Amino acid sequence: MVIDLDRCTGCEACVVACHAENNIATVGEDQAARARAMHWIRVERYYEGEFPNVKTKFMPVPCQQCGAAPCEPVCPTFASYHTIEGLNGQVYNRCIGTRYCANACPYNTRFFNFYNPVWDKPLDLQLNPDVSVRSEGIMEKCTFCVQRIKAGEVQAAAEKRLVKDGEIQPACVQSCPTQAMVFGDLSDPESEASRLARSNRATRLLDELGTFPKVTYLQRGSWHDNENA
Amino acid sequence: MERRDFLKISALSGAAAALDACGNPEHQLIRFIPEEDLTPGIATWKPSVCTLCPAGCGMLVRVMQGDAEVVRKGQLGLLKMGLAKKLEGNPAHPVNEGKLCPRGQAGLQVTYHPDRIRTPLVRSGPRGSGQFKEVTWDEATKQLAGQLSALASGKQQDRLAMVVPPLRGVKKSLLGAFAAALKAPAPVEFAFLDGGVVAAADAASFGPAEPPTADLGHSNYVLSFGADFLGTWNSPVAQSLAYGRMRAGRPGKRGKLVHFEPRISLTAGNADEWIPCRPGTEGALALSLCHVILRDKLAPAADAGHAGTLIEGWAQGLPDFDPEKAEQQTGVPAATIVRIAHEAATHQPAVALAGDSATAHTSGLFNALAVNALNALLGSAGKPGGILFTPAWTPSLGKTAEKSQAGGTLPALVKRIQSGPDAVKALLLFGANPVFAAPAAMQVREALEKVPFIASFGSFIDETSILADVILPDHSPLESWLDDAPVSGTARTVAKVAAPAMEPVHNTRGTPDVLLDVAHQLGGEAATALPWKSYDEALKAAFAPLQHEKGSVSATDPDEFWSKVREQGGWWSAEEKSLPVGGGKGSGVAATAAAPAFDGGADAYAFHLLPFATQMQYDGSLAHLPWMQEAPDPLSTVMWGSWVELNPATAKKLGIEQGNLVEVASQHGSVRAPALLAPGIAPDVVAMPVGQGHESFTRYASERGANPIAILAPMTVTGTDALAWAATRVKVARVGEGKIILFGARLHEMPEDVKHR
Amino acid sequence: MTTKTPEQINEDLLRPLEGTSPRYLAALTFFVLVVLAGAAAFLHQVYAGLGVTGLNRPVFWGFYITDFVFWIGLSHAGTLISAILRLSNATWRRPVTRCAEVITVFALSIGAMFPVVHLGRPWLAFWLFPYPSERGIWPNIRSPLLWDFFAINTYLLGSVTFLVLPILPDMALVRDRTTGWKKKLYHVLSLGWTGTPRQWSRLEMAMRIMAVAVIPVAVSVHSIVSWDFAMAPVPGWHSTIFAPYFVCGAIFSGIAALIIAMALLRKFLHLEDYLLRIHFENLGKLLLVMSLLWFYFVFAERLTTWYGNGSSEMAVFWPTQSGSYAPLFWAMVVCNFVIPFPILAIKKLRTIAGTVVASIGVVIGMWLERFLIIVPSLSHKYLPYSYGSYRPSFTEIIITVATFAGLAMLYMLFSKIIPIISVWELKAGEVTETATAPALARPEQVRAD
C-alpha cells in the first residue's frame, strides 16, 4: 500500500470505511475515555510550531503489514502469523489474549477486545457477513481487507486470469476521497503501488526498526519544490 | 460419517432445536417467507443517493441476504431479506467518482439505528414530554388528513406551515406541488449550514444563483477564505478529489493552497500556508489582494467585469484597501498580502473560494462578493482551473408545481406564528430540526409550542419532532425512492434517482407516498394536482423529458430509459459545460460594508465565538450515529463530546487547563464544555463545534456536549436573510474540572524519527 | 547454639507443628479472606472481561505483568541462594535454607499464575502447553512467552524437588514422634525414609546434583522473563543489559524477602535461638552487594539511554526522570539504594531490625522497578499520537494484594505442617561443626545474639 501524504487531508473517510467493512465495534463513551476505542486505521495529527506559524500534518496509520513483523514471533499460539502473501495475519480463534503482539508492535495498530462487542439491535444487521465478529479477550487488527483480497483472487481464478492491478481495493483505499491511497502487489514491479513505492518521495514509517513495513508513505511535497523544478 | 455431513445434520437439527427450545420468548420467532430472491453470501450493488448533506453524492449500496427481526402485520418474526451492508461511492457518478466521505458512509447506521421511530406515533403525554403511543398508519394518516381538510373547509389553508430541510429535485417539486394544491404557503426551508449567502453573491456577481464548483484539479493556486472545502463545505468529496489532483495528480506540477481563517480547520490544516485573519475581514483581505494586483498591474481592472464593478472604488484601484490599511483591519502583515497577491496573479489558473465563517458574518455577503471580484480579476470565473457553475437540473411536475413559490424564512415563520392566536394552525415537519439548529434567541421552540397541531415525518425524535402531535415516520434513505439534482461538484447536469436499496426494516412509509395518499384522501383539487399513485410514478414522469437530452443513458422507449436510469443511479449530461458567467444582476456594494458588526461589546465579551461544523457530526444532524460519535475529530481527536477550542496563551491567561470545564457566555445565554488547547486558533477567538448538545436525539447523542448555536445572537448577514452565525462575541471562564475524551495524545510534535515526512 | 541438645532442637523446631494458637488462626483467617477476595475479583474479571482492569491501548500490560515479574524475581530468594550457600558450604546457611526454598516454591507458583490471570481468554491458557492437540498446531517456540513456560516450569519442578528432598528425614522424624492420623500422614509424606546410610548418601548426592543444576536454571528463568521485554522493539525494553539486570534485581528482591520472612518466623515461632543476628547480618551483607550491583545496573542503563539520546528512547526516559513517572522512579531509588545502603553499610545499623527495614524498602522498590520497566515504555511507544497512560483498577489492586496475602497464607500453612527449619541439617551442623564459626563471621559474633 502506498499513502500519499501530499494528498491525504485527514478526512477519516478511511476510518469509517474500515469500521463498516470490518465489523469494528464502537466501544462507547466510557470505554473510549479509557483509551480502548478501536480504529484499525487512524489518522494521526501532528502540530508543529506556535500561533500563528502552525503547521498541521496528517498521517493515516493502518497496520504496516511488516515484512519482519515484531508482532509475529512473540505470539505463543501462532494467532499472529505471516501469510504466504506477506500479510500479518491474525487468527482470532487461536488468540488467547496475551496482548504481547500489541506491545511488540511499534505502530500501535493492534487492538484488544476488552469486552464483548455490542451492537444495539438492529445495528447488528449492518454486520458484514464476510468478516468474523471478534469476541472479548482477543486482539484484532487491520487485515488489508483480506476478505476483499480473497474475493478478488477467487473471482480472477474463476475467470481464469490473473488479478489485475488496482482490481482489489481495501475499504480504506476504495473510500479515499483524495485518492491518497493506492493498493497493489508489491512483488509485481509493474504495479502502480510498486511504481509509487520507488518514488523519490517514498519513505517508510519507523523504517529504522528493521520491520520492513509494506506501507510506503509519499512525503509531502512543497510548493517551492515545484517552483525550483 | 463424514465430518461435513455431521455438521450439516447438527446444524439443521440444532437450528430447529435452538428455535424451539429457547425459553426466551424473544427467540420464538416466526420465519416469514423471504420476499427477495437473493443468493446467500453473494453481494449485489445497488445505486443510491446520499442525502446527508447538500453535496448529493452518488452511492452504491452493498446488499446481502440476512436474517432481520422485523414486525410484519403486527407480528414479530425473522425475515430473510436483502440488507444494506456497506455504502460506497458510485464510480460512475460525476460528482464523487466512487468516493464517499465518512458521514456518507455512516448513513448505513441511519437505517439500522436502534432508536429509529418504528411505527406511527401519536402524542400521549404533555407536549415535549416525549410520551407517544403507537398507532396504525390508517389512524395516523386519517388524523393528518382530518386536520388538513378542517383547514380547507374553514378556508384557512394559509394557516398551514411546512418546514423542510433545503430540498432539490423532484422531492422539492412534489412538496411544492403539495403545498400549492392545498393552497398553503410554500414550505419554509431551513438548515444551519446553507449556501444561501454564497449563492446570492454568485447571482449578483456572475448570474447563476448557486454555489460554485471549484475546478481545483486544474488550479495552480487556491485561495480559500474560510471555506472548509475539504471538510464540510459545499461538495466536500468532489472538492477533495479535485484537491488530490491539484496536489499530486499532475506530474511536475503542484498547486498551492492558502487558507485564511482565524482557526485551523481541516482545510487550513492541509494548506501550504494558513494565514489567520481577524474574524469577518476576509472580504477586505480579498480586496487588498485585488488592490495589489491592480496597483502592480498584474491584471487590468476591466478583467473583473461585472463582479468587479459591483465593488465601490474598483475603478479607482480600491484605494481603501491598500495592504497597510488592510493589515490594520485584518491583522495579516502587509508584506504577506503583497506576496500572496503576486503569487496568485502569476500562477494562474488561480481560484478563490469563500464560505463557512467568512460568509457568516454580518459582512458575509460583502466578503463573498469581494472574493468573487478577486476570482474575476484572476480570470478564473467560468474557466478551467477556476470556478464553474453547474447547469443544475430543475425537474418539472406539471403546472401545479410551477405555481409553488419560495417559502419564507424561519424567522418570518416564527413571527407569523407569534402574530396572533392560531395564526398557524397546523405545521408539518419534514426532518428539519430548527429547535436545535436555530439560536435560542429566535424562539423557535416557544413559537412551535403555540401551534395547535404539528405532524412530523422524521425518523427520529429530536428537539423539534418531540413537540409533534403525530409522527408519520419516513423510510430511511436506503429504503426510499430517492432523487437529487446536485448544484455543485460537477460541470455536468446531473439528475439522480435510486430505487429503494432494501425493504423497510420497520413499519414506516415513504413521506412522498404519504403525501400523495393524503392528497387523494382530501380529494378535489389536491387529488387532481397530484395524480400519481406513488412517488416512483412521479419520478418517472419527471425524468421522462431527459430521454431526449444527450446524456449518459440512451434508450428508445420511456420504459427502457427509466430502467436504465435506475440501473445507473441517474442521468447526467454527456459533456461538461459550465453555466455562462457574466449575467450578474447585483448593484454596487459600498466599501464600508466591509466592516463586520458583532453582538456583544468587546469589553464585556472579549472573544469572538466561532462555531464550526465538524467532520463527523456535520451540523448536528449526524450526532446520533455511533460511528460518527466514535470517529475522532481529525484535528482535536475528540470522541463522544464537544469542546471549547482555545489558544494555549489565552487559556493560560484565563487560568484554564486542558480538559477544564469552561463556560462560554454570550448576551443570549451560556453553554459549558471542556477546554481544548490548540495552537491553531487566534488568541481572541474561541471555537466550538456544532453538532453536539442535543437535548433529545437518540441514546447516542442526547445530553452530550454543548450546542453553541443556542447562544448565538439572531443577527443576519447584511443584505440577506441568512443567520450571521459567526458574529457573536462571548466571554469565557473556567467553572471547574471537566472531562474530554481524546483519541490522540495532544499537542505532541512529530518525533524526530518521522518528522521529515 | 552449642548448648542445644538434639532433643531440644526437636522440641523447639517441631513445636509449631503440634498446636495452633488463636492468634495464628485469626491471622490465617484474615489472609484466607484476602485471598478469597482476590479469587472473587479474578472470577469477576473472567466473567466480565479484561475491561475491568485499567489496561488500555497502548498500555496493554500493567499490574499483572508487574506482579508476574516481581514474584518470579522474589522466587530467586530461595533455591538459588540456598544452592549457592550449599555449594560454598556456608555453614550458617543451615537454619536459613528451607525457609528460603519455601519462598521460592510459593512465590514462583504465585508468579506463574499471573500470565494466566492477565490473559484475555484465560480458559484457553492450556493452548500454551506443547501437547499434541486436535488443533494440530504446536505453540510457537519463537515466542518468549513459551520460553517462560518452559523456564518457569523447570524452575518450579527443580525448586520443589530441591525443597522436598531434604524434608524427607524431617518428615520421618515427625512420623516417629506422633501418633494416630498424623502418624499415618507423615508416614506417607516421608516417602519411606528410614535413615539408612544408603538413603543418607543418596540424599547427599541428590542435593549436590540439584544444587549445581538449579543455579543455571534460576539464572535462566529471570533472563527469560527479562527477554519477554527485551525481545520486543519497544523503547526502554530493547536492551542487552536486561537479562543480567533482571537476574540481579531478582536476587536482590529475593534476599530482601528472605530476610523479612526469617524475621517474622523468628518472632512468631520463637526461633530466636536458631535464627541469629549473624544470619541477618550475613544476608544483609549479601543484600548490600546486590543493592550496589542494582544501582550499578540502573546507572549503566540510564546513562547509556541518556547518552544515546535517541528520540524514542528519550521519550520514555524523561517521563521517568522528571515527568509523570518521576515520583515513582525516585521513590524506587530511595527504597532500593538510599535507604538500604547506609543501613547495610554501617555495621551498627546492620541489626535484625535494620536489615528488615532495608528489606522492606527493597521489596517495595523492586516492585516499583518492575512497574517502571513496563508501564512508561508502553505508554510512550514511538508515535506520540498514541501515547497513553495507565491507572490500575480496583480489581488489579485487590488481586495484587491478595497474592501477598496468598504468600503469607501458604507460608503459615506450610510452617504448620513441615518444620520451617531443617531439623536434621541443624543437628548435623551441631555434630560436625561444633564451635566452627560460620564462614563469614568472626567467632565472637556467633554468640553475640
mmCIF file of N, CA and C in Angstrom, chain A residues 4 6-13 17 20-21 26-29 39 45-46 51 55-56 120-123 125-130 148 173-178 203-205 220-221 223 226-227, chain B residues 62 64 67 69 85-86 88 98-100 102 105 109 112 114 240-241 243 247-249 252 254 256 266 269-270 272 347 615-616 627 630 632 634-635 681-683 699-700 704 748-750 754 757:
data_model
loop_
_atom_site.group_PDB
_atom_site.id
_atom_site.type_symbol
_atom_site.label_atom_id
_atom_site.label_comp_id
_atom_site.label_asym_id
_atom_site.label_seq_id
_atom_site.Cartn_x
_atom_site.Cartn_y
_atom_site.Cartn_z
ATOM 1 N N ASP A 4 -0.123 8.639 -0.078
ATOM 2 C CA ASP A 4 0.471 9.916 -0.478
ATOM 3 C C ASP A 4 0.053 10.992 0.523
ATOM 4 N N ASP A 6 0.808 13.923 0.561
ATOM 5 C CA ASP A 6 0.544 15.209 -0.079
ATOM 6 C C ASP A 6 -0.929 15.310 -0.480
ATOM 7 N N ARG A 7 -1.543 14.169 -0.662
ATOM 8 C CA ARG A 7 -2.963 14.169 -0.998
ATOM 9 C C ARG A 7 -3.837 14.045 0.238
ATOM 10 N N CYS A 8 -3.399 13.260 1.210
ATOM 11 C CA CYS A 8 -4.248 12.966 2.368
ATOM 12 C C CYS A 8 -4.647 14.257 3.067
ATOM 13 N N THR A 9 -5.961 14.376 3.331
ATOM 14 C CA THR A 9 -6.448 15.565 4.030
ATOM 15 C C THR A 9 -6.827 15.264 5.469
ATOM 16 N N GLY A 10 -6.716 14.015 5.875
ATOM 17 C CA GLY A 10 -7.105 13.660 7.238
ATOM 18 C C GLY A 10 -8.596 13.607 7.444
ATOM 19 N N CYS A 11 -9.358 13.388 6.379
ATOM 20 C CA CYS A 11 -10.820 13.467 6.486
ATOM 21 C C CYS A 11 -11.416 12.280 7.220
ATOM 22 N N GLU A 12 -10.686 11.188 7.323
ATOM 23 C CA GLU A 12 -11.117 9.991 8.048
ATOM 24 C C GLU A 12 -12.227 9.207 7.360
ATOM 25 N N ALA A 13 -12.371 9.397 6.067
ATOM 26 C CA ALA A 13 -13.296 8.528 5.334
ATOM 27 C C ALA A 13 -12.826 7.083 5.468
ATOM 28 N N ALA A 17 -14.905 3.827 6.724
ATOM 29 C CA ALA A 17 -14.995 2.724 5.766
ATOM 30 C C ALA A 17 -14.517 1.436 6.414
ATOM 31 N N ALA A 20 -17.058 0.032 8.790
ATOM 32 C CA ALA A 20 -18.185 -0.569 8.102
ATOM 33 C C ALA A 20 -17.794 -1.911 7.496
ATOM 34 N N GLU A 21 -16.604 -1.976 6.938
ATOM 35 C CA GLU A 21 -16.197 -3.184 6.231
ATOM 36 C C GLU A 21 -15.860 -4.315 7.201
ATOM 37 N N THR A 26 -18.087 -0.116 17.936
ATOM 38 C CA THR A 26 -17.869 1.119 18.678
ATOM 39 C C THR A 26 -17.941 0.749 20.152
ATOM 40 N N VAL A 27 -17.032 1.295 20.934
ATOM 41 C CA VAL A 27 -16.928 0.844 22.319
ATOM 42 C C VAL A 27 -17.744 1.709 23.266
ATOM 43 N N GLY A 28 -18.173 2.864 22.804
ATOM 44 C CA GLY A 28 -18.982 3.736 23.657
ATOM 45 C C GLY A 28 -18.149 4.734 24.420
ATOM 46 N N GLU A 29 -18.837 5.684 25.009
ATOM 47 C CA GLU A 29 -18.151 6.811 25.636
ATOM 48 C C GLU A 29 -17.211 6.374 26.764
ATOM 49 N N HIS A 39 -9.784 1.650 16.210
ATOM 50 C CA HIS A 39 -9.762 2.176 14.849
ATOM 51 C C HIS A 39 -8.585 1.513 14.141
ATOM 52 N N ARG A 45 -2.544 13.133 13.822
ATOM 53 C CA ARG A 45 -2.428 14.561 13.533
ATOM 54 C C ARG A 45 -1.304 15.135 14.384
ATOM 55 N N TYR A 46 -0.403 15.840 13.748
ATOM 56 C CA TYR A 46 0.676 16.486 14.493
ATOM 57 C C TYR A 46 0.696 17.970 14.198
ATOM 58 N N PHE A 51 1.247 29.592 17.329
ATOM 59 C CA PHE A 51 0.468 30.595 16.630
ATOM 60 C C PHE A 51 1.331 31.803 16.290
ATOM 61 N N LYS A 55 2.006 24.487 11.665
ATOM 62 C CA LYS A 55 1.886 23.515 10.569
ATOM 63 C C LYS A 55 1.119 22.317 11.098
ATOM 64 N N THR A 56 0.214 21.812 10.329
ATOM 65 C CA THR A 56 -0.538 20.633 10.725
ATOM 66 C C THR A 56 -0.191 19.513 9.769
ATOM 67 N N ASP A 120 -26.275 -2.465 19.362
ATOM 68 C CA ASP A 120 -27.655 -2.314 19.791
ATOM 69 C C ASP A 120 -28.551 -2.680 18.626
ATOM 70 N N LYS A 121 -29.450 -3.596 18.858
ATOM 71 C CA LYS A 121 -30.330 -4.053 17.775
ATOM 72 C C LYS A 121 -31.130 -2.887 17.209
ATOM 73 N N PRO A 122 -31.344 -2.784 15.936
ATOM 74 C CA PRO A 122 -30.895 -3.713 14.896
ATOM 75 C C PRO A 122 -29.598 -3.288 14.204
ATOM 76 N N LEU A 123 -28.718 -2.584 14.923
ATOM 77 C CA LEU A 123 -27.434 -2.203 14.298
ATOM 78 C C LEU A 123 -26.641 -3.442 13.878
ATOM 79 N N LEU A 125 -27.580 -5.660 12.092
ATOM 80 C CA LEU A 125 -27.873 -6.013 10.695
ATOM 81 C C LEU A 125 -26.862 -5.409 9.731
ATOM 82 N N GLN A 126 -26.091 -4.431 10.212
ATOM 83 C CA GLN A 126 -25.104 -3.821 9.330
ATOM 84 C C GLN A 126 -23.863 -4.703 9.195
ATOM 85 N N LEU A 127 -23.741 -5.734 10.024
ATOM 86 C CA LEU A 127 -22.502 -6.513 10.053
ATOM 87 C C LEU A 127 -22.229 -7.176 8.706
ATOM 88 N N ASN A 128 -20.985 -7.111 8.324
ATOM 89 C CA ASN A 128 -20.547 -7.706 7.069
ATOM 90 C C ASN A 128 -20.386 -9.211 7.248
ATOM 91 N N PRO A 129 -21.165 -10.019 6.550
ATOM 92 C CA PRO A 129 -21.071 -11.472 6.763
ATOM 93 C C PRO A 129 -19.746 -12.066 6.315
ATOM 94 N N ASP A 130 -18.942 -11.306 5.582
ATOM 95 C CA ASP A 130 -17.650 -11.826 5.129
ATOM 96 C C ASP A 130 -16.556 -11.708 6.189
ATOM 97 N N ARG A 148 -11.560 -9.002 0.970
ATOM 98 C CA ARG A 148 -11.658 -8.420 -0.368
ATOM 99 C C ARG A 148 -10.564 -8.982 -1.273
ATOM 100 N N VAL A 173 -8.855 2.259 0.954
ATOM 101 C CA VAL A 173 -8.379 2.732 -0.339
ATOM 102 C C VAL A 173 -9.569 3.090 -1.229
ATOM 103 N N GLN A 174 -10.573 2.216 -1.176
ATOM 104 C CA GLN A 174 -11.754 2.441 -2.002
ATOM 105 C C GLN A 174 -12.393 3.783 -1.667
ATOM 106 N N SER A 175 -12.440 4.111 -0.377
ATOM 107 C CA SER A 175 -13.221 5.282 0.023
ATOM 108 C C SER A 175 -12.454 6.591 -0.145
ATOM 109 N N CYS A 176 -11.132 6.535 -0.157
ATOM 110 C CA CYS A 176 -10.333 7.758 -0.010
ATOM 111 C C CYS A 176 -10.715 8.845 -1.023
ATOM 112 N N PRO A 177 -11.282 9.948 -0.535
ATOM 113 C CA PRO A 177 -11.782 10.968 -1.460
ATOM 114 C C PRO A 177 -10.684 11.709 -2.229
ATOM 115 N N THR A 178 -9.446 11.665 -1.728
ATOM 116 C CA THR A 178 -8.401 12.365 -2.472
ATOM 117 C C THR A 178 -7.530 11.382 -3.247
ATOM 118 N N THR A 203 8.948 7.051 1.714
ATOM 119 C CA THR A 203 9.588 6.744 2.992
ATOM 120 C C THR A 203 8.746 5.669 3.657
ATOM 121 N N ARG A 204 9.325 5.043 4.675
ATOM 122 C CA ARG A 204 8.564 4.058 5.436
ATOM 123 C C ARG A 204 8.599 4.450 6.901
ATOM 124 N N LEU A 205 7.508 4.172 7.571
ATOM 125 C CA LEU A 205 7.362 4.627 8.945
ATOM 126 C C LEU A 205 8.215 3.771 9.883
ATOM 127 N N ARG A 220 5.162 14.689 1.977
ATOM 128 C CA ARG A 220 4.530 15.908 1.498
ATOM 129 C C ARG A 220 5.460 16.619 0.529
ATOM 130 N N GLY A 221 4.900 17.116 -0.527
ATOM 131 C CA GLY A 221 5.700 17.964 -1.391
ATOM 132 C C GLY A 221 5.654 19.378 -0.867
ATOM 133 N N TRP A 223 5.356 23.506 -2.273
ATOM 134 C CA TRP A 223 5.093 24.311 -3.449
ATOM 135 C C TRP A 223 6.396 24.843 -4.030
ATOM 136 N N ASN A 226 8.218 22.720 -6.464
ATOM 137 C CA ASN A 226 7.576 22.927 -7.744
ATOM 138 C C ASN A 226 8.186 24.132 -8.453
ATOM 139 N N GLU A 227 8.372 25.206 -7.674
ATOM 140 C CA GLU A 227 8.902 26.448 -8.228
ATOM 141 C C GLU A 227 10.321 26.267 -8.738
ATOM 142 N N ARG B 62 -24.108 -2.007 -0.914
ATOM 143 C CA ARG B 62 -23.829 -3.442 -0.954
ATOM 144 C C ARG B 62 -24.961 -4.151 -0.216
ATOM 145 N N MET B 64 -26.797 -7.675 0.857
ATOM 146 C CA MET B 64 -26.620 -9.120 1.017
ATOM 147 C C MET B 64 -27.788 -9.678 1.797
ATOM 148 N N ASP B 67 -30.774 -12.352 7.975
ATOM 149 C CA ASP B 67 -31.986 -12.539 8.766
ATOM 150 C C ASP B 67 -32.244 -11.296 9.589
ATOM 151 N N GLU B 69 -34.846 -9.287 12.230
ATOM 152 C CA GLU B 69 -36.019 -9.379 13.094
ATOM 153 C C GLU B 69 -36.916 -8.209 12.759
ATOM 154 N N LYS B 85 -25.307 -3.468 3.539
ATOM 155 C CA LYS B 85 -24.160 -3.790 4.384
ATOM 156 C C LYS B 85 -23.084 -2.719 4.343
ATOM 157 N N LYS B 86 -23.016 -2.012 3.249
ATOM 158 C CA LYS B 86 -21.956 -1.001 3.165
ATOM 159 C C LYS B 86 -22.326 0.009 2.097
ATOM 160 N N GLU B 88 -20.744 2.739 -0.545
ATOM 161 C CA GLU B 88 -19.541 3.234 -1.211
ATOM 162 C C GLU B 88 -19.967 4.225 -2.282
ATOM 163 N N GLY B 98 -16.976 7.583 -7.186
ATOM 164 C CA GLY B 98 -16.686 6.377 -6.412
ATOM 165 C C GLY B 98 -16.217 6.620 -5.006
ATOM 166 N N LYS B 99 -16.086 7.869 -4.627
ATOM 167 C CA LYS B 99 -15.580 8.175 -3.286
ATOM 168 C C LYS B 99 -16.728 8.624 -2.390
ATOM 169 N N LEU B 100 -16.525 8.504 -1.110
ATOM 170 C CA LEU B 100 -17.563 8.924 -0.181
ATOM 171 C C LEU B 100 -16.901 9.390 1.116
ATOM 172 N N PRO B 102 -16.699 10.336 5.293
ATOM 173 C CA PRO B 102 -17.071 9.496 6.438
ATOM 174 C C PRO B 102 -18.553 9.593 6.782
ATOM 175 N N GLN B 105 -20.718 7.450 4.459
ATOM 176 C CA GLN B 105 -20.605 6.024 4.728
ATOM 177 C C GLN B 105 -21.370 5.614 5.973
ATOM 178 N N GLN B 109 -25.982 3.608 9.250
ATOM 179 C CA GLN B 109 -26.486 3.487 10.622
ATOM 180 C C GLN B 109 -27.792 4.242 10.834
ATOM 181 N N TYR B 112 -30.353 1.392 10.392
ATOM 182 C CA TYR B 112 -30.391 0.376 11.445
ATOM 183 C C TYR B 112 -30.354 0.986 12.836
ATOM 184 N N PRO B 114 -30.993 1.972 16.416
ATOM 185 C CA PRO B 114 -31.912 1.344 17.371
ATOM 186 C C PRO B 114 -33.029 2.280 17.844
ATOM 187 N N SER B 240 -12.473 17.306 -2.587
ATOM 188 C CA SER B 240 -11.309 16.532 -2.143
ATOM 189 C C SER B 240 -10.658 15.823 -3.318
ATOM 190 N N LEU B 241 -11.482 15.247 -4.187
ATOM 191 C CA LEU B 241 -10.946 14.596 -5.390
ATOM 192 C C LEU B 241 -10.114 15.581 -6.202
ATOM 193 N N TYR B 243 -8.831 18.342 -5.179
ATOM 194 C CA TYR B 243 -7.667 18.775 -4.397
ATOM 195 C C TYR B 243 -6.527 17.768 -4.540
ATOM 196 N N ARG B 247 -2.818 18.570 -5.940
ATOM 197 C CA ARG B 247 -1.591 18.358 -5.186
ATOM 198 C C ARG B 247 -0.621 17.408 -5.893
ATOM 199 N N ALA B 248 -1.152 16.290 -6.341
ATOM 200 C CA ALA B 248 -0.224 15.269 -6.829
ATOM 201 C C ALA B 248 -0.705 14.555 -8.087
ATOM 202 N N GLY B 249 -1.651 15.136 -8.776
ATOM 203 C CA GLY B 249 -2.200 14.436 -9.932
ATOM 204 C C GLY B 249 -1.546 14.806 -11.242
ATOM 205 N N GLY B 252 5.046 16.841 -11.927
ATOM 206 C CA GLY B 252 5.867 18.046 -12.048
ATOM 207 C C GLY B 252 5.154 19.322 -11.686
ATOM 208 N N ARG B 254 2.537 21.153 -8.881
ATOM 209 C CA ARG B 254 1.840 21.009 -7.613
ATOM 210 C C ARG B 254 1.254 22.356 -7.243
ATOM 211 N N LYS B 256 -0.725 25.273 -5.022
ATOM 212 C CA LYS B 256 -0.548 25.746 -3.652
ATOM 213 C C LYS B 256 -1.905 26.134 -3.085
ATOM 214 N N LEU B 266 -10.060 21.687 8.969
ATOM 215 C CA LEU B 266 -9.443 20.586 8.226
ATOM 216 C C LEU B 266 -8.734 21.116 6.974
ATOM 217 N N GLY B 269 -5.656 23.008 7.898
ATOM 218 C CA GLY B 269 -4.610 22.071 8.302
ATOM 219 C C GLY B 269 -3.868 21.496 7.121
ATOM 220 N N ASN B 270 -4.504 21.470 5.980
ATOM 221 C CA ASN B 270 -3.857 20.923 4.789
ATOM 222 C C ASN B 270 -3.240 21.995 3.899
ATOM 223 N N ASP B 272 -0.867 24.859 2.377
ATOM 224 C CA ASP B 272 0.573 25.128 2.380
ATOM 225 C C ASP B 272 0.852 26.315 3.278
ATOM 226 N N HIS B 347 0.511 32.691 -10.973
ATOM 227 C CA HIS B 347 0.399 31.236 -11.068
ATOM 228 C C HIS B 347 -1.007 30.820 -11.444
ATOM 229 N N GLN B 615 -16.341 17.444 11.116
ATOM 230 C CA GLN B 615 -16.180 16.437 10.081
ATOM 231 C C GLN B 615 -17.126 15.264 10.324
ATOM 232 N N MET B 616 -17.419 14.952 11.558
ATOM 233 C CA MET B 616 -18.220 13.763 11.842
ATOM 234 C C MET B 616 -19.699 14.074 12.064
ATOM 235 N N TRP B 627 -20.958 5.576 14.840
ATOM 236 C CA TRP B 627 -19.677 5.720 14.122
ATOM 237 C C TRP B 627 -19.211 7.163 14.136
ATOM 238 N N GLU B 630 -17.827 8.052 17.576
ATOM 239 C CA GLU B 630 -16.570 7.443 17.991
ATOM 240 C C GLU B 630 -15.404 7.717 17.045
ATOM 241 N N PRO B 632 -12.730 9.864 15.774
ATOM 242 C CA PRO B 632 -12.180 11.077 16.366
ATOM 243 C C PRO B 632 -12.242 12.256 15.400
ATOM 244 N N PRO B 634 -10.807 14.963 13.305
ATOM 245 C CA PRO B 634 -9.449 14.889 12.752
ATOM 246 C C PRO B 634 -8.453 15.829 13.433
ATOM 247 N N LEU B 635 -8.921 16.991 13.873
ATOM 248 C CA LEU B 635 -7.971 17.945 14.448
ATOM 249 C C LEU B 635 -7.867 17.816 15.955
ATOM 250 N N ILE B 681 -5.432 28.504 16.674
ATOM 251 C CA ILE B 681 -6.576 29.390 16.799
ATOM 252 C C ILE B 681 -6.088 30.736 17.316
ATOM 253 N N ALA B 682 -6.677 31.820 16.778
ATOM 254 C CA ALA B 682 -6.240 33.156 17.177
ATOM 255 C C ALA B 682 -6.541 33.368 18.655
ATOM 256 N N PRO B 683 -5.716 34.154 19.346
ATOM 257 C CA PRO B 683 -5.893 34.315 20.789
ATOM 258 C C PRO B 683 -7.209 34.995 21.175
ATOM 259 N N ARG B 699 -30.238 7.668 21.932
ATOM 260 C CA ARG B 699 -29.379 7.319 23.064
ATOM 261 C C ARG B 699 -27.936 7.762 22.872
ATOM 262 N N TYR B 700 -27.515 7.902 21.631
ATOM 263 C CA TYR B 700 -26.100 8.192 21.410
ATOM 264 C C TYR B 700 -25.779 9.692 21.488
ATOM 265 N N ARG B 704 -25.314 15.177 25.504
ATOM 266 C CA ARG B 704 -23.877 15.002 25.283
ATOM 267 C C ARG B 704 -23.308 16.294 24.732
ATOM 268 N N HIS B 748 1.399 16.975 20.673
ATOM 269 C CA HIS B 748 2.742 16.438 20.508
ATOM 270 C C HIS B 748 3.267 16.746 19.124
ATOM 271 N N GLU B 749 4.492 17.124 19.088
ATOM 272 C CA GLU B 749 5.111 17.285 17.784
ATOM 273 C C GLU B 749 5.481 15.913 17.252
ATOM 274 N N MET B 750 5.676 15.870 15.974
ATOM 275 C CA MET B 750 6.138 14.646 15.338
ATOM 276 C C MET B 750 7.486 14.276 15.962
ATOM 277 N N VAL B 754 10.285 10.684 12.500
ATOM 278 C CA VAL B 754 9.334 10.729 11.393
ATOM 279 C C VAL B 754 9.075 12.147 10.924
ATOM 280 N N ARG B 757 8.733 13.704 7.337
ATOM 281 C CA ARG B 757 7.582 13.468 6.452
ATOM 282 C C ARG B 757 6.669 14.672 6.539
#
